């Protein structure tokens, strides 16, 4: 066991969240920042996202996934405050007399305990699997999560198969529909159990429509055929409760099934540490500085709630990095007001869940929200105990697309009692 | 592969491997042939993994005898073979007066079968131990000698011990015929050639009748009965159970149970579906609804959001309803281990002892003087102390690289599993030996890395690596050859 110095900040995960948090922390006065990354390189899942469309908001230019990751890395790699350890798996995090003790392991250093005044959780998310959604049938080779297949195609240079059915219209599934088409495979169908797509509109257009790939809404797989290798699927239409409708079955021949059926924030370490987890986001409950229920433990990005754009992950991680730096330097002002932010009608999730304000605080707060259902011409309505805080017309909302809204500093200062965020005027 | 042996065992499930390990104590040349790329791929990989106390089978039946002896033997073998067994005990729960009456019958039968420590306890007492159980449960039969185990690990331990003692395990080798001359077994024909032998042990699971018929024994049939399961993440453990919880049994099965695994997961199942064929291990919507409903009668709040996988297995139900054990009347030298359904896993070492005794008597084989005892379980990183972890990494740095995040499985453990005496050759083979890919992400993250390690360690290309079955190839070459990459 190697005992190390106490870092200002230990960051768990070197994807876009961890790297953006490190950059911001260094810019805001943290003197020693350690980023622990389990993969061989930093960049997280971006490394396998070879398509473009990243960075328009955060870097104001269009980048590929590896390009975005490189940019995040370039911003920290020469900073003396930032130390990056790759190939390193964090096994546990615990609180010990005011510091956070992170137990990690890698082949070079072995098992180690590193200590931090603060910790930032940026572990990202993982894909929901076949088992989680209970698809009936056999369990042959040829069923992959879209992300695992993406890694094999884009990084390792192999194909998962040649005739593909994709279950779920999440963004990775849509991107993989295009990717497999470009690799010369036939994508037979994309099936979506919801009556609407769960991907970005631009991905429906650019990844399905442009390649003539049919999207079946309100359909799901009700059987997988093939004992050793996938030989086909049985597809059924579903009713409004998402139950398969008998008599609607049809078969599609295929050798591969890719699953894009949702992402789950990866919070095993957070739970073990004792951070409060929100039942709907499956991520830590955070305040506007991305501090969790535990003092000095921050969290940002997809580990808090799954974002649609990596740009928002970086934005959020920069907030966490800044306030972790302030906390590590002992400059954080104690909060005097704790305002809960609750999702109201039409809103599924809203982050942060708390706004904690110190005396004389002068800060604007950005809220991230997911709508419950797709709607047009609605109004985002924020209220507090005194009534209206603000209203914002939104031409279109979709559950797949994050809504971001800023509450200006003057209005934050005037907040009274708990805040509710609703989407009004929908069906 | 050996061309000549004293005994050929057909089938590499828990029965076949236990028989092989028991034979390996003697000075006998033994070969086990298995048609799949790995051992323990049939019923052994998809069952309840319960070591039963032994109160279910009718007194005097082979099932009852073998169950009682097998349970007793596992208590001793656990240490010797490094088997992953936890003696959790089991409950059979009754919710009405008729059920309570059945508990009394089970208790009496268990006592007649020689099961020790059986006790009927009140519902509240059961809930003290298993607080998530239904308030409707009035009483339960408590069997302290029941346990849970890791069946693949046991089959592998048995096989590797036998190999260390000179036995051979040949995988992807299907028995296609048994030669009988003058009423005596003379050879086994396989897809990899013939093996001359005097004795054949039929441990072919759901195909045991087909194998027996090769030697002319058509005295029984096997009618597979499918059982489906749902497995839950470790996070669900606290809302389920920490032992084995049965309902009152039905005529065809011990019912749908809620049961802990040795690694802290919990499963529910199985149902019992007849007339399913010998290859049907598909899970069905109706089957899943049935087991969820069944499990809810024991634990009302099943955390369905925490399910991580579903699977199905086949019970090798014989036409006699009992185990069919011993010498076949049809051909001298054919030994049957057929109809090995529940409590087959528990009975395996007893069946092995029973059949080995017959062969030893007939051959006069002597105990091996250089017998290598037991089996040493491979190091498990996540269960090691900090000092042990540091030592493992110091010895081999690959123990410092975590490949499976969900279960904390290191590259060192995976490499060890591939190079074992009966090493893994497939992705699921690695999973069964190490648990890599068995967690909540189901190999989403580690799958590609396990393939890479298998490819490197076996000297095979990635498209040659399989998931589990003979033709379960996972990835293909891209159509272009990469020639213009420069």
PDB file of C-alpha atoms in Angstrom, chain B residues 167-421:
ATOM      1  CA  UNK B 167      -7.596 -38.241 -16.990  1.00  0.00           C
ATOM      2  CA  UNK B 168      -8.343 -36.549 -20.282  1.00  0.00           C
ATOM      3  CA  UNK B 169     -11.215 -34.140 -20.971  1.00  0.00           C
ATOM      4  CA  UNK B 170     -11.911 -33.767 -24.677  1.00  0.00           C
ATOM      5  CA  UNK B 171     -14.253 -30.960 -25.603  1.00  0.00           C
ATOM      6  CA  UNK B 172     -16.112 -30.475 -28.876  1.00  0.00           C
ATOM      7  CA  UNK B 173     -16.104 -34.220 -29.115  1.00  0.00           C
ATOM      8  CA  UNK B 174     -19.522 -35.780 -29.593  1.00  0.00           C
ATOM      9  CA  UNK B 175     -20.144 -39.452 -28.973  1.00  0.00           C
ATOM     10  CA  UNK B 176     -21.763 -40.855 -32.103  1.00  0.00           C
ATOM     11  CA  UNK B 177     -21.842 -44.541 -31.285  1.00  0.00           C
ATOM     12  CA  UNK B 178     -21.008 -47.242 -28.752  1.00  0.00           C
ATOM     13  CA  UNK B 179     -19.614 -50.516 -30.096  1.00  0.00           C
ATOM     14  CA  UNK B 180     -20.864 -53.635 -28.363  1.00  0.00           C
ATOM     15  CA  UNK B 181     -19.383 -57.031 -29.194  1.00  0.00           C
ATOM     16  CA  UNK B 182     -20.622 -60.260 -27.605  1.00  0.00           C
ATOM     17  CA  UNK B 183     -22.760 -58.225 -25.265  1.00  0.00           C
ATOM     18  CA  UNK B 184     -19.781 -56.238 -24.037  1.00  0.00           C
ATOM     19  CA  UNK B 185     -18.869 -52.606 -24.638  1.00  0.00           C
ATOM     20  CA  UNK B 186     -15.652 -52.415 -26.701  1.00  0.00           C
ATOM     21  CA  UNK B 187     -15.401 -48.833 -27.951  1.00  0.00           C
ATOM     22  CA  UNK B 188     -16.938 -45.391 -28.125  1.00  0.00           C
ATOM     23  CA  UNK B 189     -17.153 -43.707 -31.523  1.00  0.00           C
ATOM     24  CA  UNK B 190     -16.807 -39.945 -31.494  1.00  0.00           C
ATOM     25  CA  UNK B 191     -16.517 -37.053 -33.907  1.00  0.00           C
ATOM     26  CA  UNK B 192     -12.798 -37.073 -33.093  1.00  0.00           C
ATOM     27  CA  UNK B 193     -12.243 -40.786 -33.646  1.00  0.00           C
ATOM     28  CA  UNK B 194     -12.813 -44.021 -31.764  1.00  0.00           C
ATOM     29  CA  UNK B 195     -11.735 -44.826 -28.231  1.00  0.00           C
ATOM     30  CA  UNK B 196     -11.396 -48.494 -27.290  1.00  0.00           C
ATOM     31  CA  UNK B 197     -12.785 -49.046 -23.833  1.00  0.00           C
ATOM     32  CA  UNK B 198     -14.388 -51.632 -21.559  1.00  0.00           C
ATOM     33  CA  UNK B 199     -16.601 -49.192 -19.670  1.00  0.00           C
ATOM     34  CA  UNK B 200     -18.800 -46.295 -20.716  1.00  0.00           C
ATOM     35  CA  UNK B 201     -20.509 -43.991 -18.247  1.00  0.00           C
ATOM     36  CA  UNK B 202     -23.587 -42.370 -19.735  1.00  0.00           C
ATOM     37  CA  UNK B 203     -23.823 -38.958 -18.113  1.00  0.00           C
ATOM     38  CA  UNK B 204     -25.310 -37.282 -21.145  1.00  0.00           C
ATOM     39  CA  UNK B 205     -28.065 -35.312 -19.405  1.00  0.00           C
ATOM     40  CA  UNK B 206     -31.077 -34.721 -21.637  1.00  0.00           C
ATOM     41  CA  UNK B 207     -29.490 -37.040 -24.220  1.00  0.00           C
ATOM     42  CA  UNK B 208     -28.829 -39.920 -21.808  1.00  0.00           C
ATOM     43  CA  UNK B 209     -31.512 -42.067 -23.470  1.00  0.00           C
ATOM     44  CA  UNK B 210     -30.009 -41.476 -26.912  1.00  0.00           C
ATOM     45  CA  UNK B 211     -26.558 -42.463 -25.643  1.00  0.00           C
ATOM     46  CA  UNK B 212     -27.880 -45.581 -23.906  1.00  0.00           C
ATOM     47  CA  UNK B 213     -29.700 -46.532 -27.093  1.00  0.00           C
ATOM     48  CA  UNK B 214     -26.327 -46.474 -28.919  1.00  0.00           C
ATOM     49  CA  UNK B 215     -25.448 -49.527 -26.849  1.00  0.00           C
ATOM     50  CA  UNK B 216     -28.882 -51.033 -27.323  1.00  0.00           C
ATOM     51  CA  UNK B 217     -30.463 -49.937 -24.051  1.00  0.00           C
ATOM     52  CA  UNK B 218     -33.904 -48.581 -24.855  1.00  0.00           C
ATOM     53  CA  UNK B 219     -35.354 -49.245 -21.411  1.00  0.00           C
ATOM     54  CA  UNK B 220     -36.042 -45.594 -20.598  1.00  0.00           C
ATOM     55  CA  UNK B 221     -36.574 -42.182 -22.151  1.00  0.00           C
ATOM     56  CA  UNK B 222     -35.674 -38.680 -21.084  1.00  0.00           C
ATOM     57  CA  UNK B 223     -38.394 -36.057 -21.306  1.00  0.00           C
ATOM     58  CA  UNK B 224     -36.817 -32.676 -20.717  1.00  0.00           C
ATOM     59  CA  UNK B 225     -38.675 -30.209 -18.539  1.00  0.00           C
ATOM     60  CA  UNK B 226     -37.763 -26.579 -18.992  1.00  0.00           C
ATOM     61  CA  UNK B 227     -37.299 -24.125 -16.141  1.00  0.00           C
ATOM     62  CA  UNK B 228     -36.890 -20.386 -16.573  1.00  0.00           C
ATOM     63  CA  UNK B 229     -35.106 -18.007 -14.214  1.00  0.00           C
ATOM     64  CA  UNK B 230     -34.598 -14.303 -13.600  1.00  0.00           C
ATOM     65  CA  UNK B 231     -31.382 -13.148 -11.927  1.00  0.00           C
ATOM     66  CA  UNK B 232     -31.113  -9.955  -9.897  1.00  0.00           C
ATOM     67  CA  UNK B 233     -28.289  -7.532  -9.274  1.00  0.00           C
ATOM     68  CA  UNK B 234     -26.469  -7.551  -5.957  1.00  0.00           C
ATOM     69  CA  UNK B 235     -28.086  -4.221  -5.123  1.00  0.00           C
ATOM     70  CA  UNK B 236     -31.411  -6.075  -4.835  1.00  0.00           C
ATOM     71  CA  UNK B 237     -30.079  -8.496  -2.224  1.00  0.00           C
ATOM     72  CA  UNK B 238     -31.380  -6.560   0.773  1.00  0.00           C
ATOM     73  CA  UNK B 239     -34.920  -6.526  -0.567  1.00  0.00           C
ATOM     74  CA  UNK B 240     -35.002 -10.265  -1.281  1.00  0.00           C
ATOM     75  CA  UNK B 241     -33.512 -13.209   0.647  1.00  0.00           C
ATOM     76  CA  UNK B 242     -30.181 -14.480   1.933  1.00  0.00           C
ATOM     77  CA  UNK B 243     -30.962 -18.206   1.845  1.00  0.00           C
ATOM     78  CA  UNK B 244     -33.097 -20.687  -0.101  1.00  0.00           C
ATOM     79  CA  UNK B 245     -36.847 -20.143   0.083  1.00  0.00           C
ATOM     80  CA  UNK B 246     -39.236 -22.661  -1.472  1.00  0.00           C
ATOM     81  CA  UNK B 247     -43.001 -22.704  -1.617  1.00  0.00           C
ATOM     82  CA  UNK B 248     -44.774 -25.939  -0.763  1.00  0.00           C
ATOM     83  CA  UNK B 249     -43.827 -28.323  -3.593  1.00  0.00           C
ATOM     84  CA  UNK B 250     -46.146 -29.395  -6.410  1.00  0.00           C
ATOM     85  CA  UNK B 251     -46.287 -32.764  -8.126  1.00  0.00           C
ATOM     86  CA  UNK B 252     -43.834 -31.787 -10.867  1.00  0.00           C
ATOM     87  CA  UNK B 253     -41.356 -29.566  -9.115  1.00  0.00           C
ATOM     88  CA  UNK B 254     -40.173 -27.998  -5.925  1.00  0.00           C
ATOM     89  CA  UNK B 255     -41.914 -24.841  -7.068  1.00  0.00           C
ATOM     90  CA  UNK B 256     -40.752 -21.349  -7.880  1.00  0.00           C
ATOM     91  CA  UNK B 257     -38.184 -20.305  -5.340  1.00  0.00           C
ATOM     92  CA  UNK B 258     -36.472 -17.133  -4.280  1.00  0.00           C
ATOM     93  CA  UNK B 259     -32.858 -17.962  -3.685  1.00  0.00           C
ATOM     94  CA  UNK B 260     -29.531 -16.326  -2.942  1.00  0.00           C
ATOM     95  CA  UNK B 261     -26.399 -17.166  -4.940  1.00  0.00           C
ATOM     96  CA  UNK B 262     -22.941 -17.647  -3.482  1.00  0.00           C
ATOM     97  CA  UNK B 263     -21.853 -14.285  -4.904  1.00  0.00           C
ATOM     98  CA  UNK B 264     -24.562 -12.125  -3.398  1.00  0.00           C
ATOM     99  CA  UNK B 265     -27.091 -12.116  -6.228  1.00  0.00           C
ATOM    100  CA  UNK B 266     -30.608 -13.476  -5.939  1.00  0.00           C
ATOM    101  CA  UNK B 267     -32.673 -15.345  -8.529  1.00  0.00           C
ATOM    102  CA  UNK B 268     -36.298 -16.318  -8.876  1.00  0.00           C
ATOM    103  CA  UNK B 269     -37.564 -19.413 -10.701  1.00  0.00           C
ATOM    104  CA  UNK B 270     -37.874 -21.987 -12.102  1.00  0.00           C
ATOM    105  CA  UNK B 271     -41.213 -22.834 -13.635  1.00  0.00           C
ATOM    106  CA  UNK B 272     -41.745 -26.324 -15.048  1.00  0.00           C
ATOM    107  CA  UNK B 273     -42.651 -26.764 -18.681  1.00  0.00           C
ATOM    108  CA  UNK B 274     -42.918 -30.227 -20.239  1.00  0.00           C
ATOM    109  CA  UNK B 275     -42.747 -31.224 -23.920  1.00  0.00           C
ATOM    110  CA  UNK B 276     -40.152 -28.596 -24.675  1.00  0.00           C
ATOM    111  CA  UNK B 277     -37.651 -30.602 -26.721  1.00  0.00           C
ATOM    112  CA  UNK B 278     -33.982 -31.159 -25.934  1.00  0.00           C
ATOM    113  CA  UNK B 279     -32.595 -27.869 -27.144  1.00  0.00           C
ATOM    114  CA  UNK B 280     -35.186 -25.299 -26.113  1.00  0.00           C
ATOM    115  CA  UNK B 281     -33.535 -23.003 -23.606  1.00  0.00           C
ATOM    116  CA  UNK B 282     -35.484 -19.944 -24.699  1.00  0.00           C
ATOM    117  CA  UNK B 283     -37.208 -17.751 -22.154  1.00  0.00           C
ATOM    118  CA  UNK B 284     -40.840 -16.867 -22.783  1.00  0.00           C
ATOM    119  CA  UNK B 285     -43.043 -13.943 -21.735  1.00  0.00           C
ATOM    120  CA  UNK B 286     -45.541 -16.385 -20.191  1.00  0.00           C
ATOM    121  CA  UNK B 287     -42.741 -18.151 -18.307  1.00  0.00           C
ATOM    122  CA  UNK B 288     -41.400 -14.919 -16.918  1.00  0.00           C
ATOM    123  CA  UNK B 289     -44.876 -13.772 -15.851  1.00  0.00           C
ATOM    124  CA  UNK B 290     -45.356 -17.138 -14.159  1.00  0.00           C
ATOM    125  CA  UNK B 291     -42.144 -17.005 -12.150  1.00  0.00           C
ATOM    126  CA  UNK B 292     -42.654 -13.372 -11.166  1.00  0.00           C
ATOM    127  CA  UNK B 293     -46.145 -14.230  -9.912  1.00  0.00           C
ATOM    128  CA  UNK B 294     -44.812 -17.309  -8.119  1.00  0.00           C
ATOM    129  CA  UNK B 295     -41.963 -15.444  -6.461  1.00  0.00           C
ATOM    130  CA  UNK B 296     -44.323 -12.688  -5.318  1.00  0.00           C
ATOM    131  CA  UNK B 297     -46.220 -15.195  -3.229  1.00  0.00           C
ATOM    132  CA  UNK B 298     -43.025 -15.604  -1.190  1.00  0.00           C
ATOM    133  CA  UNK B 299     -41.597 -12.073  -1.422  1.00  0.00           C
ATOM    134  CA  UNK B 300     -44.362  -9.601  -2.306  1.00  0.00           C
ATOM    135  CA  UNK B 301     -42.044  -6.792  -3.403  1.00  0.00           C
ATOM    136  CA  UNK B 302     -39.738  -8.116  -6.098  1.00  0.00           C
ATOM    137  CA  UNK B 303     -37.483  -5.288  -7.336  1.00  0.00           C
ATOM    138  CA  UNK B 304     -38.004  -5.967 -11.046  1.00  0.00           C
ATOM    139  CA  UNK B 305     -35.937  -2.924 -12.015  1.00  0.00           C
ATOM    140  CA  UNK B 306     -32.851  -4.732 -10.713  1.00  0.00           C
ATOM    141  CA  UNK B 307     -33.126  -7.814 -12.938  1.00  0.00           C
ATOM    142  CA  UNK B 308     -29.919  -8.356 -14.889  1.00  0.00           C
ATOM    143  CA  UNK B 309     -30.565 -11.466 -16.934  1.00  0.00           C
ATOM    144  CA  UNK B 310     -32.983 -14.284 -17.673  1.00  0.00           C
ATOM    145  CA  UNK B 311     -32.158 -17.822 -18.682  1.00  0.00           C
ATOM    146  CA  UNK B 312     -33.664 -21.269 -18.994  1.00  0.00           C
ATOM    147  CA  UNK B 313     -32.399 -24.769 -18.329  1.00  0.00           C
ATOM    148  CA  UNK B 314     -33.642 -28.281 -18.998  1.00  0.00           C
ATOM    149  CA  UNK B 315     -34.231 -30.930 -16.360  1.00  0.00           C
ATOM    150  CA  UNK B 316     -33.412 -34.429 -17.580  1.00  0.00           C
ATOM    151  CA  UNK B 317     -36.597 -36.115 -16.356  1.00  0.00           C
ATOM    152  CA  UNK B 318     -36.561 -39.891 -16.815  1.00  0.00           C
ATOM    153  CA  UNK B 319     -39.516 -42.082 -17.724  1.00  0.00           C
ATOM    154  CA  UNK B 320     -39.165 -43.852 -14.351  1.00  0.00           C
ATOM    155  CA  UNK B 321     -39.292 -40.592 -12.383  1.00  0.00           C
ATOM    156  CA  UNK B 322     -36.213 -41.649 -10.433  1.00  0.00           C
ATOM    157  CA  UNK B 323     -32.487 -41.533 -11.156  1.00  0.00           C
ATOM    158  CA  UNK B 324     -31.441 -44.469 -13.311  1.00  0.00           C
ATOM    159  CA  UNK B 325     -28.093 -45.564 -11.918  1.00  0.00           C
ATOM    160  CA  UNK B 326     -25.785 -48.497 -12.339  1.00  0.00           C
ATOM    161  CA  UNK B 327     -25.158 -51.246 -14.857  1.00  0.00           C
ATOM    162  CA  UNK B 328     -27.341 -51.449 -17.921  1.00  0.00           C
ATOM    163  CA  UNK B 329     -29.009 -54.779 -18.644  1.00  0.00           C
ATOM    164  CA  UNK B 330     -28.449 -54.256 -22.361  1.00  0.00           C
ATOM    165  CA  UNK B 331     -24.649 -54.202 -22.560  1.00  0.00           C
ATOM    166  CA  UNK B 332     -21.964 -55.247 -20.138  1.00  0.00           C
ATOM    167  CA  UNK B 333     -19.768 -52.241 -19.384  1.00  0.00           C
ATOM    168  CA  UNK B 334     -22.442 -49.593 -19.928  1.00  0.00           C
ATOM    169  CA  UNK B 335     -23.082 -47.674 -16.724  1.00  0.00           C
ATOM    170  CA  UNK B 336     -26.011 -45.340 -16.522  1.00  0.00           C
ATOM    171  CA  UNK B 337     -26.290 -42.006 -14.771  1.00  0.00           C
ATOM    172  CA  UNK B 338     -29.563 -41.017 -16.360  1.00  0.00           C
ATOM    173  CA  UNK B 339     -32.588 -39.002 -15.350  1.00  0.00           C
ATOM    174  CA  UNK B 340     -30.373 -36.712 -13.333  1.00  0.00           C
ATOM    175  CA  UNK B 341     -32.770 -33.896 -12.558  1.00  0.00           C
ATOM    176  CA  UNK B 342     -33.063 -32.280  -9.137  1.00  0.00           C
ATOM    177  CA  UNK B 343     -31.520 -33.250  -6.724  1.00  0.00           C
ATOM    178  CA  UNK B 344     -28.841 -34.203  -9.270  1.00  0.00           C
ATOM    179  CA  UNK B 345     -26.408 -31.448  -8.403  1.00  0.00           C
ATOM    180  CA  UNK B 346     -26.504 -32.460  -4.744  1.00  0.00           C
ATOM    181  CA  UNK B 347     -26.284 -36.129  -5.648  1.00  0.00           C
ATOM    182  CA  UNK B 348     -23.375 -35.876  -8.113  1.00  0.00           C
ATOM    183  CA  UNK B 349     -20.561 -36.976  -5.769  1.00  0.00           C
ATOM    184  CA  UNK B 350     -22.707 -39.801  -4.407  1.00  0.00           C
ATOM    185  CA  UNK B 351     -23.590 -40.976  -7.918  1.00  0.00           C
ATOM    186  CA  UNK B 352     -19.885 -40.814  -8.754  1.00  0.00           C
ATOM    187  CA  UNK B 353     -19.021 -42.912  -5.711  1.00  0.00           C
ATOM    188  CA  UNK B 354     -21.744 -45.429  -6.537  1.00  0.00           C
ATOM    189  CA  UNK B 355     -20.658 -45.921 -10.155  1.00  0.00           C
ATOM    190  CA  UNK B 356     -16.959 -45.898  -9.338  1.00  0.00           C
ATOM    191  CA  UNK B 357     -17.474 -48.675  -6.790  1.00  0.00           C
ATOM    192  CA  UNK B 358     -19.043 -50.819  -9.509  1.00  0.00           C
ATOM    193  CA  UNK B 359     -16.149 -50.233 -11.910  1.00  0.00           C
ATOM    194  CA  UNK B 360     -13.534 -50.771  -9.221  1.00  0.00           C
ATOM    195  CA  UNK B 361     -15.147 -54.060  -8.210  1.00  0.00           C
ATOM    196  CA  UNK B 362     -15.326 -55.252 -11.791  1.00  0.00           C
ATOM    197  CA  UNK B 363     -11.766 -54.262 -12.707  1.00  0.00           C
ATOM    198  CA  UNK B 364     -10.001 -54.724  -9.418  1.00  0.00           C
ATOM    199  CA  UNK B 365      -8.421 -51.298  -9.940  1.00  0.00           C
ATOM    200  CA  UNK B 366      -6.121 -50.116  -7.166  1.00  0.00           C
ATOM    201  CA  UNK B 367      -5.993 -46.700  -5.609  1.00  0.00           C
ATOM    202  CA  UNK B 368      -3.515 -44.447  -7.352  1.00  0.00           C
ATOM    203  CA  UNK B 369      -0.312 -44.225  -5.313  1.00  0.00           C
ATOM    204  CA  UNK B 370       0.585 -40.808  -6.702  1.00  0.00           C
ATOM    205  CA  UNK B 371      -2.942 -39.395  -6.342  1.00  0.00           C
ATOM    206  CA  UNK B 372      -3.014 -35.603  -6.441  1.00  0.00           C
ATOM    207  CA  UNK B 373      -5.551 -34.526  -3.875  1.00  0.00           C
ATOM    208  CA  UNK B 374      -8.169 -31.854  -4.354  1.00  0.00           C
ATOM    209  CA  UNK B 375      -8.128 -28.702  -6.360  1.00  0.00           C
ATOM    210  CA  UNK B 376      -6.766 -25.297  -5.580  1.00  0.00           C
ATOM    211  CA  UNK B 377      -9.205 -22.524  -6.388  1.00  0.00           C
ATOM    212  CA  UNK B 378      -7.637 -19.710  -8.435  1.00  0.00           C
ATOM    213  CA  UNK B 379      -7.039 -16.436  -6.581  1.00  0.00           C
ATOM    214  CA  UNK B 380     -10.089 -14.149  -6.499  1.00  0.00           C
ATOM    215  CA  UNK B 381      -8.963 -10.537  -6.438  1.00  0.00           C
ATOM    216  CA  UNK B 382     -12.160  -8.995  -5.087  1.00  0.00           C
ATOM    217  CA  UNK B 383     -12.243 -11.364  -2.133  1.00  0.00           C
ATOM    218  CA  UNK B 384      -8.569 -10.926  -1.235  1.00  0.00           C
ATOM    219  CA  UNK B 385      -7.399  -8.752   1.665  1.00  0.00           C
ATOM    220  CA  UNK B 386      -5.448  -5.597   0.835  1.00  0.00           C
ATOM    221  CA  UNK B 387      -2.192  -7.402   1.623  1.00  0.00           C
ATOM    222  CA  UNK B 388      -3.138 -10.336  -0.596  1.00  0.00           C
ATOM    223  CA  UNK B 389      -4.150  -7.975  -3.384  1.00  0.00           C
ATOM    224  CA  UNK B 390      -0.804  -6.204  -3.200  1.00  0.00           C
ATOM    225  CA  UNK B 391       0.988  -9.556  -3.249  1.00  0.00           C
ATOM    226  CA  UNK B 392      -0.980 -10.742  -6.281  1.00  0.00           C
ATOM    227  CA  UNK B 393      -0.095  -7.595  -8.214  1.00  0.00           C
ATOM    228  CA  UNK B 394       3.539  -7.802  -7.140  1.00  0.00           C
ATOM    229  CA  UNK B 395       3.686 -11.347  -8.504  1.00  0.00           C
ATOM    230  CA  UNK B 396       1.789 -10.576 -11.694  1.00  0.00           C
ATOM    231  CA  UNK B 397       0.985  -6.963 -12.621  1.00  0.00           C
ATOM    232  CA  UNK B 398      -2.042  -8.139 -14.579  1.00  0.00           C
ATOM    233  CA  UNK B 399      -3.845  -8.588 -11.249  1.00  0.00           C
ATOM    234  CA  UNK B 400      -3.727  -4.794 -11.081  1.00  0.00           C
ATOM    235  CA  UNK B 401      -5.789  -4.319 -14.221  1.00  0.00           C
ATOM    236  CA  UNK B 402      -9.539  -4.581 -13.663  1.00  0.00           C
ATOM    237  CA  UNK B 403     -11.275  -5.869 -16.785  1.00  0.00           C
ATOM    238  CA  UNK B 404     -14.797  -6.498 -15.490  1.00  0.00           C
ATOM    239  CA  UNK B 405     -15.895  -3.417 -13.600  1.00  0.00           C
ATOM    240  CA  UNK B 406     -19.141  -4.750 -12.221  1.00  0.00           C
ATOM    241  CA  UNK B 407     -17.578  -7.775 -10.526  1.00  0.00           C
ATOM    242  CA  UNK B 408     -14.020  -6.402 -10.135  1.00  0.00           C
ATOM    243  CA  UNK B 409     -12.353  -9.177 -12.138  1.00  0.00           C
ATOM    244  CA  UNK B 410      -8.739  -8.603 -13.135  1.00  0.00           C
ATOM    245  CA  UNK B 411      -6.793  -9.558 -16.232  1.00  0.00           C
ATOM    246  CA  UNK B 412      -4.678 -11.867 -14.062  1.00  0.00           C
ATOM    247  CA  UNK B 413      -7.727 -13.928 -13.104  1.00  0.00           C
ATOM    248  CA  UNK B 414      -8.904 -14.152 -16.717  1.00  0.00           C
ATOM    249  CA  UNK B 415      -5.487 -15.287 -17.943  1.00  0.00           C
ATOM    250  CA  UNK B 416      -5.397 -17.872 -15.154  1.00  0.00           C
ATOM    251  CA  UNK B 417      -8.863 -19.143 -16.173  1.00  0.00           C
ATOM    252  CA  UNK B 418      -7.755 -19.548 -19.791  1.00  0.00           C
ATOM    253  CA  UNK B 419      -4.634 -21.471 -18.857  1.00  0.00           C
ATOM    254  CA  UNK B 420      -6.230 -23.764 -16.293  1.00  0.00           C
ATOM    255  CA  UNK B 421      -6.005 -27.536 -16.772  1.00  0.00           C
TER     256      UNK B 421
END
